PDB file of C-alpha atoms in Angstrom:
ATOM      1  CA  MET C   1     110.386  69.427  70.936  1.00 59.00           C
ATOM      2  CA  PRO C   2     108.435  70.005  74.205  1.00 66.00           C
ATOM      3  CA  GLY C   3     105.506  68.015  72.763  1.00 77.00           C
ATOM      4  CA  LEU C   4     107.784  65.092  72.026  1.00 78.00           C
ATOM      5  CA  LEU C   5     109.324  65.225  75.485  1.00 79.00           C
ATOM      6  CA  ARG C   6     105.886  65.375  77.077  1.00 81.00           C
ATOM      7  CA  GLY C   7     104.827  62.317  75.065  1.00 81.00           C
ATOM      8  CA  VAL C   8     107.936  60.413  76.081  1.00 80.00           C
ATOM      9  CA  ALA C   9     107.359  61.308  79.732  1.00 83.00           C
ATOM     10  CA  ARG C  10     103.741  60.184  79.565  1.00 84.00           C
ATOM     11  CA  THR C  11     104.797  56.901  77.954  1.00 84.00           C
ATOM     12  CA  ALA C  12     107.342  56.361  80.733  1.00 82.00           C
ATOM     13  CA  VAL C  13     104.682  56.874  83.398  1.00 84.00           C
ATOM     14  CA  VAL C  14     102.277  54.479  81.679  1.00 82.00           C
ATOM     15  CA  ALA C  15     105.007  51.872  81.193  1.00 81.00           C
ATOM     16  CA  GLY C  16     106.046  52.153  84.835  1.00 82.00           C
ATOM     17  CA  THR C  17     102.464  51.682  85.981  1.00 84.00           C
ATOM     18  CA  ALA C  18     101.996  48.679  83.703  1.00 79.00           C
ATOM     19  CA  THR C  19     105.211  47.111  84.972  1.00 83.00           C
ATOM     20  CA  ALA C  20     104.196  47.582  88.600  1.00 79.00           C
ATOM     21  CA  VAL C  21     100.788  46.002  87.988  1.00 79.00           C
ATOM     22  CA  SER C  22     102.298  43.126  86.023  1.00 81.00           C
ATOM     23  CA  ASN C  23     104.822  42.397  88.775  1.00 82.00           C
ATOM     24  CA  ARG C  24     102.111  42.422  91.438  1.00 84.00           C
ATOM     25  CA  VAL C  25      99.932  40.019  89.431  1.00 83.00           C
ATOM     26  CA  SER C  26     102.892  37.691  88.871  1.00 84.00           C
ATOM     27  CA  ARG C  27     103.761  37.626  92.585  1.00 87.00           C
ATOM     28  CA  ARG C  28     100.146  36.969  93.559  1.00 87.00           C
ATOM     29  CA  GLN C  29      99.797  34.195  90.981  1.00 88.00           C
ATOM     30  CA  ALA C  30     103.064  32.545  92.061  1.00 88.00           C
ATOM     31  CA  GLY C  31     101.892  32.640  95.686  1.00 89.00           C
ATOM     32  CA  ARG C  32      98.615  30.972  94.793  1.00 88.00           C
ATOM     33  CA  TRP C  33     100.366  28.253  92.805  1.00 88.00           C
ATOM     34  CA  ALA C  34     102.782  27.591  95.664  1.00 90.00           C
ATOM     35  CA  GLN C  35      99.871  27.313  98.101  1.00 89.00           C
ATOM     36  CA  GLN C  36      98.027  24.895  95.807  1.00 87.00           C
ATOM     37  CA  ASP C  37     101.147  22.770  95.369  1.00 87.00           C
ATOM     38  CA  ALA C  38     101.667  22.633  99.140  1.00 88.00           C
ATOM     39  CA  GLU C  39      98.045  21.575  99.689  1.00 86.00           C
ATOM     40  CA  ARG C  40      98.320  18.850  97.043  1.00 84.00           C
ATOM     41  CA  GLN C  41     101.550  17.558  98.533  1.00 85.00           C
ATOM     42  CA  VAL C  42     100.048  17.355 102.027  1.00 83.00           C
ATOM     43  CA  ALA C  43      96.957  15.603 100.674  1.00 80.00           C
ATOM     44  CA  TYR C  44      99.113  13.148  98.743  1.00 80.00           C
ATOM     45  CA  GLN C  45     101.198  12.363 101.830  1.00 82.00           C
ATOM     46  CA  GLN C  46      98.045  11.801 103.871  1.00 82.00           C
ATOM     47  CA  GLY C  47      96.466   9.659 101.161  1.00 77.00           C
ATOM     48  CA  VAL C  48      93.516  12.004 100.822  1.00 69.00           C
ATOM     49  CA  ALA C  49      92.040  13.155  97.547  1.00 61.00           C
ATOM     50  CA  PRO C  50      93.078  16.719  96.731  1.00 54.00           C
ATOM     51  CA  PRO C  51      90.511  19.370  97.613  1.00 54.00           C
ATOM     52  CA  THR C  52      88.330  20.739  94.870  1.00 58.00           C
ATOM     53  CA  PRO C  53      89.032  24.342  93.899  1.00 60.00           C
ATOM     54  CA  ALA C  54      86.977  26.816  95.895  1.00 60.00           C
ATOM     55  CA  ALA C  55      85.245  29.875  94.526  1.00 61.00           C
ATOM     56  CA  PRO C  56      87.644  32.746  93.872  1.00 63.00           C
ATOM     57  CA  ALA C  57      88.229  34.959  96.859  1.00 59.00           C
ATOM     58  CA  PRO C  58      87.076  38.561  96.668  1.00 60.00           C
ATOM     59  CA  ALA C  59      89.684  41.065  95.551  1.00 54.00           C
ATOM     60  CA  ALA C  60      91.945  42.309  98.322  1.00 54.00           C
ATOM     61  CA  PRO C  61      91.726  45.983  99.211  1.00 56.00           C
ATOM     62  CA  PRO C  62      94.337  48.064  97.394  1.00 53.00           C
ATOM     63  CA  SER C  63      96.222  48.999 100.542  1.00 58.00           C
ATOM     64  CA  THR C  64      99.093  46.524 100.424  1.00 73.00           C
ATOM     65  CA  ALA C  65     102.557  47.807 101.204  1.00 74.00           C
ATOM     66  CA  ASP C  66     103.896  46.982  97.722  1.00 76.00           C
ATOM     67  CA  GLU C  67     101.095  48.868  96.026  1.00 78.00           C
ATOM     68  CA  MET C  68     101.484  51.882  98.303  1.00 78.00           C
ATOM     69  CA  THR C  69     105.234  51.973  97.636  1.00 82.00           C
ATOM     70  CA  SER C  70     104.562  51.756  93.914  1.00 85.00           C
ATOM     71  CA  LYS C  71     102.078  54.640  94.078  1.00 85.00           C
ATOM     72  CA  ILE C  72     104.504  56.770  96.080  1.00 86.00           C
ATOM     73  CA  ASP C  73     107.259  56.102  93.532  1.00 88.00           C
ATOM     74  CA  GLN C  74     104.931  57.020  90.667  1.00 88.00           C
ATOM     75  CA  LEU C  75     103.901  60.249  92.401  1.00 86.00           C
ATOM     76  CA  LYS C  76     107.571  61.148  92.960  1.00 89.00           C
ATOM     77  CA  GLN C  77     108.272  60.574  89.265  1.00 88.00           C
ATOM     78  CA  LEU C  78     105.316  62.761  88.318  1.00 86.00           C
ATOM     79  CA  GLY C  79     106.510  65.483  90.702  1.00 87.00           C
ATOM     80  CA  ASP C  80     109.973  65.365  89.163  1.00 88.00           C
ATOM     81  CA  LEU C  81     108.527  65.640  85.658  1.00 86.00           C
ATOM     82  CA  LYS C  82     106.398  68.604  86.730  1.00 86.00           C
ATOM     83  CA  ALA C  83     109.382  70.289  88.386  1.00 89.00           C
ATOM     84  CA  GLN C  84     111.389  69.849  85.166  1.00 87.00           C
ATOM     85  CA  GLY C  85     108.590  71.487  83.199  1.00 86.00           C
ATOM     86  CA  VAL C  86     107.739  68.345  81.257  1.00 83.00           C
ATOM     87  CA  LEU C  87     104.192  68.164  82.634  1.00 82.00           C
ATOM     88  CA  THR C  88     101.793  71.071  83.011  1.00 87.00           C
ATOM     89  CA  GLU C  89      99.780  71.543  86.188  1.00 88.00           C
ATOM     90  CA  GLU C  90      96.689  70.062  84.490  1.00 89.00           C
ATOM     91  CA  GLU C  91      98.569  67.031  83.188  1.00 87.00           C
ATOM     92  CA  PHE C  92     100.145  66.503  86.593  1.00 87.00           C
ATOM     93  CA  ALA C  93      96.741  66.666  88.306  1.00 89.00           C
ATOM     94  CA  ALA C  94      95.221  64.233  85.808  1.00 89.00           C
ATOM     95  CA  GLN C  95      98.070  61.724  86.183  1.00 88.00           C
ATOM     96  CA  LYS C  96      97.937  62.067  89.962  1.00 87.00           C
ATOM     97  CA  ARG C  97      94.195  61.302  89.990  1.00 87.00           C
ATOM     98  CA  GLN C  98      94.854  58.267  87.796  1.00 87.00           C
ATOM     99  CA  VAL C  99      97.578  56.917  90.100  1.00 85.00           C
ATOM    100  CA  LEU C 100      95.524  57.481  93.242  1.00 83.00           C
ATOM    101  CA  GLY C 101      92.418  55.979  91.700  1.00 78.00           C
TER     102      GLY C 101
END
C-alpha cells in the first residue's frame, strides 16, 4: 500500500506542475493575442497597413511572481507529503531539485 500511495502522490505533484505550466502558457498566449489585436485595430483606424510580425522575443527569466508562487505552493505540497511519510528524504530532495530547476 505505501508504494501505491507514493505513486499517487508523485502523480499529483507532476499533474500540479503540468497544470501550472499550462496555465502560464495560456495566460502568456492570450496576452500576446490581445496585444496583436490592439495593434491591428490601431493600424486599421489610422489607415496604415498592419505591422509585419517581428522575430520572437527571447524567453523571459523565470522569476515572475506567478511562477514563484507556483514553486512555493509545490514545495509546500512536497513538504506536506514528506511530513506524512509519503515521500522519503531522497524522493523529497529529487522533487525539490526538479521544482527549483
